[in-house]
Short mmCIF file of C-alpha atoms in Angstrom, two decimals:
data_model
loop_
_atom_site.label_atom_id
_atom_site.label_comp_id
_atom_site.label_asym_id
_atom_site.label_seq_id
_atom_site.Cartn_x
_atom_site.Cartn_y
_atom_site.Cartn_z
CA MET Q 1 21.12 8.63 8.61
CA THR Q 2 22.15 5.01 8.92
CA TRP Q 3 22.75 3.15 12.16
CA PHE Q 4 21.98 -0.42 11.12
CA LYS Q 5 23.73 -2.26 8.32
CA ASP Q 6 25.51 -5.46 7.36
CA CYS Q 7 24.08 -7.70 10.08
CA PRO Q 8 25.29 -11.30 9.60
CA ASN Q 9 22.99 -14.14 8.65
CA ILE Q 10 23.26 -16.07 11.90
CA ASP Q 11 21.01 -18.86 10.62
CA LEU Q 12 23.86 -20.10 8.38
CA MET Q 13 26.56 -20.10 11.07
CA GLU Q 14 28.03 -22.97 13.05
CA PRO Q 15 26.28 -23.54 16.43
CA GLN Q 16 29.29 -22.39 18.44
CA ALA Q 17 29.19 -19.03 16.65
CA PHE Q 18 25.57 -18.31 17.59
CA PRO Q 19 26.10 -16.44 20.88
CA ALA Q 20 28.73 -14.07 19.49
CA ALA Q 21 26.81 -13.39 16.28
CA SER Q 22 23.55 -12.96 18.19
CA LEU Q 23 25.18 -10.50 20.55
CA ALA Q 24 26.64 -8.50 17.66
CA THR Q 25 23.31 -8.41 15.84
CA LEU Q 26 21.37 -7.52 18.98
CA THR Q 27 23.80 -4.69 19.74
CA ARG Q 28 23.50 -3.25 16.22
CA LEU Q 29 19.71 -3.46 16.27
CA LEU Q 30 19.43 -1.80 19.67
CA SER Q 31 21.73 0.97 18.48
CA SER Q 32 19.54 1.43 15.41
CA ILE Q 33 16.38 1.55 17.51
CA GLU Q 34 17.88 4.11 19.88
CA GLY Q 35 18.95 6.30 16.96
CA TYR Q 36 15.59 6.17 15.20
CA ALA Q 37 13.73 6.73 18.47
CA ASP Q 38 15.83 9.83 19.23
CA VAL Q 39 14.90 11.35 15.85
CA LEU Q 40 11.20 10.68 16.37
CA ARG Q 41 11.31 11.89 19.97
CA ASN Q 42 12.80 15.19 18.83
CA SER Q 43 10.10 15.48 16.16
CA LEU Q 44 7.32 14.94 18.69
CA GLU Q 45 8.83 17.55 21.01
CA LYS Q 46 8.92 20.07 18.15
CA GLN Q 47 5.28 19.35 17.34
CA LEU Q 48 4.28 19.84 20.97
CA SER Q 49 6.14 23.14 21.12
CA GLY Q 50 4.68 24.33 17.82
CA ILE Q 51 8.11 24.60 16.18
CA ASP Q 52 7.34 22.05 13.46
CA ASN Q 53 4.11 23.57 12.16
CA ASN Q 54 4.56 22.95 8.42
CA ASP Q 55 1.90 23.03 5.71
CA SER Q 56 0.95 19.40 6.27
CA GLN Q 57 0.51 19.68 10.05
CA SER Q 58 -3.28 19.92 9.85
CA THR Q 59 -3.35 16.70 7.79
CA VAL Q 60 -0.98 15.01 10.27
CA SER Q 61 -3.29 16.00 13.12
CA ALA Q 62 -6.50 15.06 11.32
CA LEU Q 63 -5.17 11.59 10.50
CA ASN Q 64 -3.56 11.19 13.94
CA LEU Q 65 -0.16 10.35 12.46
CA PRO Q 66 2.34 12.20 14.65
CA PHE Q 67 5.27 10.11 13.40
CA HIS Q 68 4.64 11.32 9.85
CA ALA Q 69 5.09 15.05 10.29
CA ASN Q 70 7.37 15.02 7.25
CA ALA Q 71 8.74 12.49 4.77
CA SER Q 72 12.00 12.09 6.70
CA ASP Q 73 10.20 11.26 9.95
CA ALA Q 74 7.95 8.82 8.12
CA LEU Q 75 10.95 6.95 6.72
CA CYS Q 76 12.57 6.92 10.16
CA ALA Q 77 9.38 5.47 11.68
CA SER Q 78 9.33 2.77 9.01
CA GLN Q 79 13.00 1.99 9.63
CA LEU Q 80 12.27 1.72 13.35
CA ARG Q 81 9.55 -0.80 12.58
CA VAL Q 82 12.00 -2.88 10.52
CA ALA Q 83 14.59 -2.88 13.31
CA CYS Q 84 11.96 -3.93 15.87
CA GLU Q 85 10.75 -6.69 13.57
CA ARG Q 86 14.31 -7.93 13.15
CA ILE Q 87 14.78 -8.09 16.91
CA SER Q 88 11.55 -10.09 17.10
CA GLN Q 89 12.90 -12.45 14.45
CA LEU Q 90 16.23 -12.69 16.25
CA VAL Q 91 14.76 -13.77 19.60
CA THR Q 92 12.04 -16.08 18.21
CA PRO Q 93 12.81 -19.75 17.48
CA PRO Q 94 13.11 -20.06 13.68
CA ARG Q 95 10.57 -22.88 13.44
CA HIS Q 96 8.03 -20.71 15.26
CA LEU Q 97 8.42 -17.93 12.71
CA VAL Q 98 7.72 -20.36 9.87
CA PHE Q 99 4.86 -22.06 11.71
CA GLU Q 100 3.17 -18.73 12.51
CA ALA Q 101 3.49 -17.64 8.89
CA ALA Q 102 1.82 -20.89 7.80
CA GLY Q 103 -1.27 -19.97 9.81
CA SER Q 104 -1.45 -16.30 8.84
CA PHE Q 105 -4.64 -16.88 6.84
CA TYR Q 106 -6.46 -17.19 10.16
CA VAL Q 107 -5.77 -13.49 10.70
CA THR Q 108 -7.52 -12.75 7.40
CA MET Q 109 -10.47 -14.93 8.37
CA ALA Q 110 -10.79 -13.29 11.79
CA LEU Q 111 -10.55 -9.78 10.33
CA ASP Q 112 -13.17 -10.62 7.72
CA VAL Q 113 -15.62 -11.76 10.40
CA VAL Q 114 -15.22 -8.75 12.70
CA SER Q 115 -15.27 -6.31 9.78
CA LYS Q 116 -18.51 -7.63 8.33
CA ALA Q 117 -20.10 -7.83 11.78
CA ASP Q 118 -18.96 -4.24 12.46
CA ILE Q 119 -17.56 -5.25 15.86
CA ALA Q 120 -15.40 -2.13 16.20
CA THR Q 121 -18.41 0.14 15.70
CA ILE Q 122 -20.42 -1.87 18.23
CA ILE Q 123 -17.62 -1.47 20.79
CA GLU Q 124 -17.49 2.27 20.12
CA LYS Q 125 -21.26 2.69 20.43
CA VAL Q 126 -21.77 0.56 23.55
CA SER Q 127 -18.68 2.02 25.25
CA ARG Q 128 -20.11 5.50 24.84
CA GLN Q 129 -23.51 4.42 26.12
CA LYS Q 130 -22.15 2.64 29.19
CA GLY Q 131 -19.13 4.86 29.80
CA THR Q 132 -16.81 1.86 30.00
CA GLU Q 133 -13.50 1.16 28.31
CA GLY Q 134 -14.21 -2.43 27.26
CA ILE Q 135 -17.28 -4.47 26.31
CA PRO Q 136 -17.89 -8.08 27.47
CA VAL Q 137 -17.82 -10.49 24.57
CA ASP Q 138 -21.28 -11.84 25.42
CA VAL Q 139 -22.63 -8.33 24.75
CA LEU Q 140 -20.69 -8.18 21.49
CA GLY Q 141 -22.01 -11.61 20.53
CA ARG Q 142 -25.58 -10.59 21.26
CA GLU Q 143 -25.30 -7.29 19.36
CA SER Q 144 -23.64 -8.93 16.34
CA LYS Q 145 -25.59 -12.21 16.45
CA LEU Q 146 -22.33 -14.17 16.56
CA ASP Q 147 -21.26 -16.97 18.88
CA ALA Q 148 -19.59 -15.23 21.83
CA ASN Q 149 -17.12 -18.03 22.53
CA LEU Q 150 -15.77 -18.16 18.99
CA LEU Q 151 -15.88 -14.37 18.70
CA ALA Q 152 -13.71 -14.02 21.81
CA ARG Q 153 -11.16 -16.40 20.35
CA LEU Q 154 -11.08 -14.51 17.03
CA MET Q 155 -10.64 -11.18 18.76
CA ARG Q 156 -7.98 -12.58 21.10
CA HIS Q 157 -5.98 -13.64 18.06
CA LEU Q 158 -6.40 -10.23 16.42
CA ALA Q 159 -5.31 -8.59 19.69
CA VAL Q 160 -1.92 -10.28 19.25
CA PHE Q 161 -1.50 -8.02 16.20
CA GLY Q 162 -2.74 -4.91 18.00
CA ILE Q 163 -6.23 -5.08 16.49
CA PHE Q 164 -8.46 -4.84 19.60
CA GLN Q 165 -7.29 -5.07 23.21
CA GLU Q 166 -8.50 -7.61 25.77
CA VAL Q 167 -8.64 -5.28 28.79
CA SER Q 168 -9.77 -8.09 31.10
CA LEU Q 169 -10.78 -11.67 30.48
CA ASN Q 170 -13.34 -11.75 27.62
CA VAL Q 171 -13.73 -7.95 27.71
CA PHE Q 172 -12.53 -6.15 24.59
CA ALA Q 173 -11.81 -2.54 23.70
CA ASN Q 174 -10.79 -0.81 20.50
CA THR Q 175 -7.21 0.11 19.72
CA ALA Q 176 -5.97 2.66 17.20
CA PRO Q 177 -5.92 -0.02 14.45
CA SER Q 178 -9.38 -1.42 15.20
CA ALA Q 179 -10.77 2.12 15.52
CA THR Q 180 -10.05 2.59 11.80
CA LEU Q 181 -13.00 0.23 11.21
CA VAL Q 182 -15.48 2.35 13.17
CA ASN Q 183 -18.17 3.78 10.85
CA ASN Q 184 -15.74 3.50 7.95
CA PRO Q 185 -17.45 1.81 4.98
CA GLU Q 186 -14.74 2.93 2.51
CA PHE Q 187 -11.88 1.30 4.43
CA LYS Q 188 -13.94 -1.83 5.02
CA ALA Q 189 -14.73 -1.99 1.29
CA HIS Q 190 -10.98 -1.82 0.60
CA LEU Q 191 -10.36 -4.67 3.04
CA ASP Q 192 -13.25 -6.62 1.51
CA LEU Q 193 -11.73 -6.24 -1.96
CA VAL Q 194 -8.40 -7.60 -0.75
CA MET Q 195 -9.99 -10.45 1.19
CA HIS Q 196 -12.89 -11.47 -1.08
CA GLU Q 197 -11.36 -11.25 -4.53
CA GLY Q 198 -8.04 -12.35 -3.07
CA ARG Q 199 -9.59 -15.54 -1.69
CA LEU Q 200 -11.04 -16.29 -5.11
CA ALA Q 201 -7.61 -16.01 -6.77
CA VAL Q 202 -5.13 -17.34 -4.22
CA PRO Q 203 -6.06 -21.06 -4.50
CA PHE Q 204 -5.00 -20.90 -8.16
CA PHE Q 205 -1.59 -19.33 -7.50
CA PRO Q 206 0.20 -22.71 -7.42
CA GLU Q 207 -1.17 -23.40 -10.91
CA LEU Q 208 -0.05 -19.95 -12.03
CA ILE Q 209 3.48 -20.35 -10.73
CA THR Q 210 3.94 -23.76 -12.31
CA ASN Q 211 2.85 -22.45 -15.74
CA GLN Q 212 0.02 -24.90 -16.25
CA LEU Q 213 -1.86 -22.60 -18.66
CA THR Q 214 -1.73 -22.31 -22.41
CA ALA Q 215 -0.19 -19.18 -23.88
CA SER Q 216 -3.21 -18.36 -26.06
CA SER Q 217 -4.84 -15.93 -23.62
CA SER Q 218 -5.50 -12.46 -25.00
CA HIS Q 219 -4.67 -10.79 -21.68
CA PRO Q 220 -2.07 -11.23 -18.93
CA VAL Q 221 -2.45 -14.54 -17.13
CA SER Q 222 -3.23 -14.27 -13.43
CA ALA Q 223 -4.45 -16.54 -10.67
CA PHE Q 224 -7.78 -14.72 -10.93
CA SER Q 225 -8.10 -15.40 -14.67
CA ILE Q 226 -7.64 -19.11 -13.90
CA TYR Q 227 -10.49 -18.88 -11.39
CA SER Q 228 -12.69 -16.96 -13.85
CA SER Q 229 -12.05 -19.35 -16.76
CA GLY Q 230 -9.94 -16.84 -18.67
CA GLN Q 231 -11.81 -13.63 -17.87
CA ALA Q 232 -9.59 -10.69 -16.92
CA PHE Q 233 -10.27 -9.13 -13.52
CA TYR Q 234 -11.78 -5.87 -14.76
CA ASP Q 235 -13.87 -7.65 -17.40
CA TRP Q 236 -15.21 -9.90 -14.64
CA LEU Q 237 -15.78 -6.92 -12.36
CA HIS Q 238 -17.73 -4.98 -14.99
CA SER Q 239 -19.92 -7.90 -16.06
CA PRO Q 240 -23.62 -7.85 -15.04
CA PRO Q 241 -23.45 -10.78 -12.58
CA HIS Q 242 -20.93 -8.90 -10.44
CA VAL Q 243 -22.54 -5.48 -10.11
CA ASP Q 244 -22.26 -5.66 -6.31
CA ARG Q 245 -18.54 -6.36 -6.48
CA ASN Q 246 -18.06 -3.47 -8.92
CA LEU Q 247 -19.86 -1.14 -6.52
CA ASN Q 248 -17.68 -2.38 -3.67
CA PHE Q 249 -14.59 -1.82 -5.83
CA ASN Q 250 -15.50 1.82 -6.46
CA VAL Q 251 -16.04 2.44 -2.74
CA ALA Q 252 -12.80 0.55 -2.02
CA MET Q 253 -10.84 2.90 -4.28
CA LYS Q 254 -11.89 5.81 -2.07
CA GLY Q 255 -10.80 3.82 0.97
CA MET Q 256 -7.51 2.96 -0.68
CA ALA Q 257 -6.74 6.65 -1.19
CA HIS Q 258 -6.77 7.04 2.60
CA THR Q 259 -4.88 3.80 3.22
CA GLU Q 260 -2.20 4.91 0.78
CA GLY Q 261 -1.70 8.22 2.56
CA LEU Q 262 -2.67 10.15 -0.57
CA ALA Q 263 -3.81 13.01 1.62
CA PHE Q 264 -0.09 13.87 1.88
CA LEU Q 265 0.37 13.88 -1.90
CA PRO Q 266 0.01 17.67 -2.29
CA PHE Q 267 2.81 18.11 0.29
CA ASP Q 268 5.18 15.31 -0.75
CA TYR Q 269 5.39 16.29 -4.44
CA PRO Q 270 5.72 19.91 -5.67
CA PHE Q 271 2.66 20.01 -7.92
CA HIS Q 272 2.72 23.80 -7.79
CA ILE Q 273 5.68 23.82 -10.20
CA LEU Q 274 3.55 22.28 -12.98
CA PRO Q 275 2.56 24.91 -15.57
CA ALA Q 276 -1.08 25.92 -15.19
CA GLU Q 277 -1.54 25.97 -18.98
CA LYS Q 278 -0.74 22.25 -19.21
CA PHE Q 279 -3.54 19.71 -18.86
CA ILE Q 280 -3.01 17.21 -16.06
CA VAL Q 281 -4.26 13.90 -17.43
CA ASP Q 282 -5.06 11.24 -14.83
CA VAL Q 283 -4.68 8.04 -16.86
CA GLY Q 284 -6.68 5.15 -15.41
CA GLY Q 285 -8.10 7.59 -12.86
CA GLY Q 286 -11.31 5.67 -12.17
CA ILE Q 287 -13.93 7.91 -10.60
CA GLY Q 288 -11.65 10.93 -10.21
CA THR Q 289 -10.23 10.56 -6.70
CA LEU Q 290 -6.96 12.29 -7.59
CA PRO Q 291 -8.39 15.54 -9.02
CA THR Q 292 -10.68 15.77 -6.00
CA LEU Q 293 -7.60 15.65 -3.79
CA LEU Q 294 -5.38 18.02 -5.78
CA LEU Q 295 -7.73 20.67 -7.18
CA PRO Q 296 -8.09 22.62 -3.90
CA SER Q 297 -4.37 23.42 -4.04
CA LEU Q 298 -4.27 23.74 -7.85
CA PRO Q 299 -7.35 25.84 -8.64
CA ASN Q 300 -5.92 27.13 -11.94
CA HIS Q 301 -5.06 23.71 -13.40
CA SER Q 302 -7.30 21.57 -15.61
CA PHE Q 303 -7.64 17.84 -14.93
CA ILE Q 304 -8.78 15.16 -17.34
CA VAL Q 305 -9.73 11.69 -16.08
CA GLN Q 306 -9.22 8.72 -18.39
CA ASP Q 307 -10.27 5.12 -17.82
CA LEU Q 308 -12.18 2.20 -19.26
CA ALA Q 309 -15.72 3.06 -20.34
CA PRO Q 310 -17.49 1.55 -17.27
CA ALA Q 311 -15.44 3.77 -14.98
CA VAL Q 312 -15.41 6.84 -17.22
CA ASN Q 313 -19.19 6.86 -17.30
CA GLN Q 314 -19.15 7.63 -13.56
CA VAL Q 315 -17.14 10.85 -13.81
CA THR Q 316 -18.06 14.25 -15.19
CA LYS Q 317 -15.42 14.28 -17.89
CA GLY Q 318 -13.18 11.57 -19.22
CA GLU Q 319 -11.46 9.80 -22.08
CA ASP Q 320 -10.87 6.10 -22.67
CA CYS Q 321 -7.25 5.61 -21.69
CA PHE Q 322 -6.76 2.77 -24.18
CA LYS Q 323 -7.49 4.96 -27.20
CA PRO Q 324 -4.88 7.28 -28.80
CA GLN Q 325 -4.41 10.50 -26.88
CA PRO Q 326 -6.26 13.51 -28.35
CA HIS Q 327 -3.99 16.09 -29.97
CA GLU Q 328 -4.97 18.73 -27.43
CA PHE Q 329 -3.15 16.67 -24.79
CA ASN Q 330 0.20 16.95 -26.56
CA GLY Q 331 2.71 18.24 -24.02
CA ALA Q 332 0.39 17.53 -21.09
CA VAL Q 333 1.39 16.23 -17.68
CA PHE Q 334 0.34 12.59 -17.50
CA ILE Q 335 -0.23 10.84 -14.17
CA LEU Q 336 -0.37 7.05 -13.84
CA LYS Q 337 -1.63 6.36 -10.33
CA ASN Q 338 -1.68 2.71 -9.24
CA MET Q 339 -2.19 1.64 -12.84
CA ILE Q 340 1.07 0.35 -14.31
CA HIS Q 341 1.30 -2.24 -11.53
CA ASN Q 342 -1.76 -3.93 -13.05
CA TYR Q 343 0.28 -5.03 -16.03
CA PRO Q 344 3.35 -7.15 -16.81
CA ASP Q 345 6.13 -5.41 -18.70
CA PRO Q 346 4.89 -5.93 -22.30
CA GLU Q 347 1.47 -4.35 -21.60
CA ALA Q 348 2.95 -1.65 -19.36
CA LEU Q 349 5.38 -0.77 -22.12
CA LYS Q 350 2.54 -0.33 -24.62
CA ILE Q 351 0.90 2.23 -22.32
CA LEU Q 352 4.16 4.15 -21.90
CA LEU Q 353 4.96 4.14 -25.62
CA ASN Q 354 1.46 5.36 -26.38
CA LEU Q 355 1.89 8.25 -23.93
CA ARG Q 356 5.36 9.03 -25.28
CA LYS Q 357 3.80 9.87 -28.67
CA SER Q 358 2.12 12.83 -26.97
CA ASN Q 359 5.51 14.26 -25.98
CA PRO Q 360 4.51 14.80 -22.32
CA HIS Q 361 5.77 17.80 -20.40
CA LYS Q 362 6.24 15.37 -17.53
CA LEU Q 363 5.21 11.84 -16.55
CA LEU Q 364 4.33 11.18 -12.91
CA VAL Q 365 3.95 7.54 -11.93
CA ILE Q 366 2.39 7.12 -8.48
CA ASP Q 367 3.06 3.54 -7.56
CA ARG Q 368 4.82 1.26 -5.14
CA LEU Q 369 8.57 0.97 -5.07
CA VAL Q 370 9.86 -2.37 -3.82
CA ILE Q 371 13.21 -2.08 -2.04
CA PRO Q 372 14.43 -5.60 -1.23
CA HIS Q 373 15.92 -6.12 2.22
CA LEU Q 374 19.31 -7.39 1.17
CA GLN Q 375 21.87 -8.65 3.67
CA SER Q 376 23.75 -5.45 2.92
CA THR Q 377 21.04 -2.92 3.68
CA THR Q 378 22.07 -0.15 1.31
CA ILE Q 379 19.51 0.72 -1.34
CA GLY Q 380 21.36 -0.72 -4.30
CA THR Q 381 23.95 0.63 -6.72
CA GLN Q 382 25.71 3.93 -6.14
CA ALA Q 383 23.64 5.42 -8.97
CA ASP Q 384 20.47 4.75 -7.00
CA THR Q 385 21.42 7.47 -4.55
CA ASP Q 386 20.74 9.97 -7.33
CA TYR Q 387 17.04 9.10 -6.97
CA ILE Q 388 16.58 7.90 -3.37
CA PRO Q 389 18.39 9.07 -0.23
CA ALA Q 390 21.05 6.51 0.74
CA SER Q 391 19.68 4.97 3.93
CA ASP Q 392 18.20 1.78 5.27
CA PRO Q 393 14.98 0.86 3.47
CA GLY Q 394 11.74 1.10 5.40
CA SER Q 395 9.25 -1.68 5.95
CA GLN Q 396 8.46 -3.67 2.82
CA ARG Q 397 5.53 -5.64 4.25
CA ALA Q 398 2.84 -3.80 2.31
CA ALA Q 399 4.93 -3.37 -0.85
CA THR Q 400 5.69 -7.08 -1.21
CA PHE Q 401 2.14 -8.00 -0.14
CA TYR Q 402 0.70 -5.75 -2.86
CA ASP Q 403 3.12 -7.28 -5.34
CA LEU Q 404 1.46 -10.66 -4.77
CA ILE Q 405 -1.99 -9.05 -5.06
CA MET Q 406 -1.03 -7.68 -8.46
CA ALA Q 407 0.23 -11.08 -9.60
CA SER Q 408 -2.88 -12.83 -8.29
CA LEU Q 409 -5.55 -10.46 -9.61
CA HIS Q 410 -4.01 -8.97 -12.74
CA GLY Q 411 -0.83 -10.78 -13.71
CA GLY Q 412 0.90 -7.49 -12.92
CA ARG Q 413 3.66 -6.56 -10.50
CA ASN Q 414 5.21 -3.99 -8.23
CA ARG Q 415 8.70 -3.01 -9.31
CA THR Q 416 12.11 -2.27 -7.88
CA LEU Q 417 13.91 0.95 -8.66
CA GLU Q 418 16.01 -0.74 -11.33
CA GLU Q 419 12.93 -2.32 -12.91
CA TRP Q 420 11.16 1.06 -13.00
CA ARG Q 421 14.21 2.71 -14.51
CA GLU Q 422 14.55 0.08 -17.25
CA LEU Q 423 10.82 0.06 -18.06
CA LEU Q 424 10.65 3.85 -18.31
CA LEU Q 425 13.77 3.99 -20.47
CA GLU Q 426 12.36 1.39 -22.85
CA GLY Q 427 9.17 3.43 -23.01
CA GLY Q 428 11.08 6.58 -24.01
CA PHE Q 429 11.32 8.22 -20.60
CA LEU Q 430 14.18 9.09 -18.28
CA LEU Q 431 13.68 8.65 -14.54
CA ILE Q 432 14.34 12.02 -12.90
CA LYS Q 433 13.60 11.67 -9.20
CA ILE Q 434 11.74 9.63 -6.59
CA TYR Q 435 9.43 11.37 -4.09
CA PRO Q 436 8.42 8.87 -1.36
CA LEU Q 437 4.89 9.26 0.00
CA ARG Q 438 4.71 9.16 3.77
CA ALA Q 439 2.10 7.01 5.52
CA SER Q 440 1.69 4.96 2.35
CA THR Q 441 2.18 1.29 1.58
CA GLY Q 442 5.49 1.85 -0.17
CA GLN Q 443 4.16 4.40 -2.65
CA ALA Q 444 6.24 7.09 -4.30
CA VAL Q 445 5.85 9.68 -7.02
CA ILE Q 446 8.22 8.51 -9.75
CA GLU Q 447 9.02 11.58 -11.85
CA ALA Q 448 10.10 11.02 -15.44
CA ALA Q 449 10.66 13.14 -18.54
CA CYS Q 450 10.89 12.38 -22.22
CA ASN Q 451 14.25 10.87 -23.13
#
């Protein structure tokens, strides 16, 4: 369904045209919001009546994600978010939007402080003890050993983004977003990875983008490799001085699985159609998060985890993914989960060509799909509708954000549909279909077969 498309760029119009263009845009956006809201309202009513009890309903309930009862609802919810954001942009003075973006690093700083001080857990604990909704900031300051005045100001800023709620002056309660931090070391490790290693790399991004490095590096150039004097991210992570960061990374990968909505993976891709006699090889699978998730629903399938030696040593069974594939894996199903985005095209192509030699039964790439928000909001070319339903794209905040993370830490990238199609074709594979993952940060299962 498509209610919102082809809104004019009012910023480029003559002043006298502003009211008419603004009215037209506002009308289209409100129509879009009403349409999306109707779909989601109907879905919630079905859930309440028990009509929409599908296989994933228990996961939807456990994760408290009622707007993600199925992939279609999840896309609709994401489209609703985009329309609401565009109304916000429409009614906000343009300079304010730019000025607020310039100070967005203060959000990161504030989140880092409250995460490390475990403020959300303190609120949860004290609220239960006292039977109150909110906790005075002086209590939070005392419990966390932080300055109450500065803490209140940090939390007030986070509350603007829905993280915490100031229920009365200087009294704060948890919200659904801040509650994700309560007794959740895996999610906090994921946030710490983004914030800590990200802060090491980001100051060097201007140098990266202006090409101020020599081309003699033996690995992809990234902002992080500039920081680390030429050391690639995973080499740095696995070196003895950074054992603590490596441990945090491993915990973070478990947290990322939840952040990415991978709990819905068994429902959003038909893994049951994969032949049980075929090995499922998780290339770059780290400590085996994916088999742990899928094996309960695929008890007759055999999984193999492959990764670099430091990661492989932590799993029961594994192969180094950068060595030639063993002959017994010829014709296997290969899965590349959040791996190809670590590499620019030349290195990514080497991985694909290496896998192609094994004549895979199927290649499943689980990765982010960037869908640019063009002025014309259709997905892209007419051929794209063979892979993705023709509709307005959902929110791209996380997808584009992760794209910059990949560039900063690894010299890698997230890719558009066309870029995925071209890369796979060059690697000897034909893109078959896209299966979007609900409640993810733009992830999809990209299904490909040997060309």
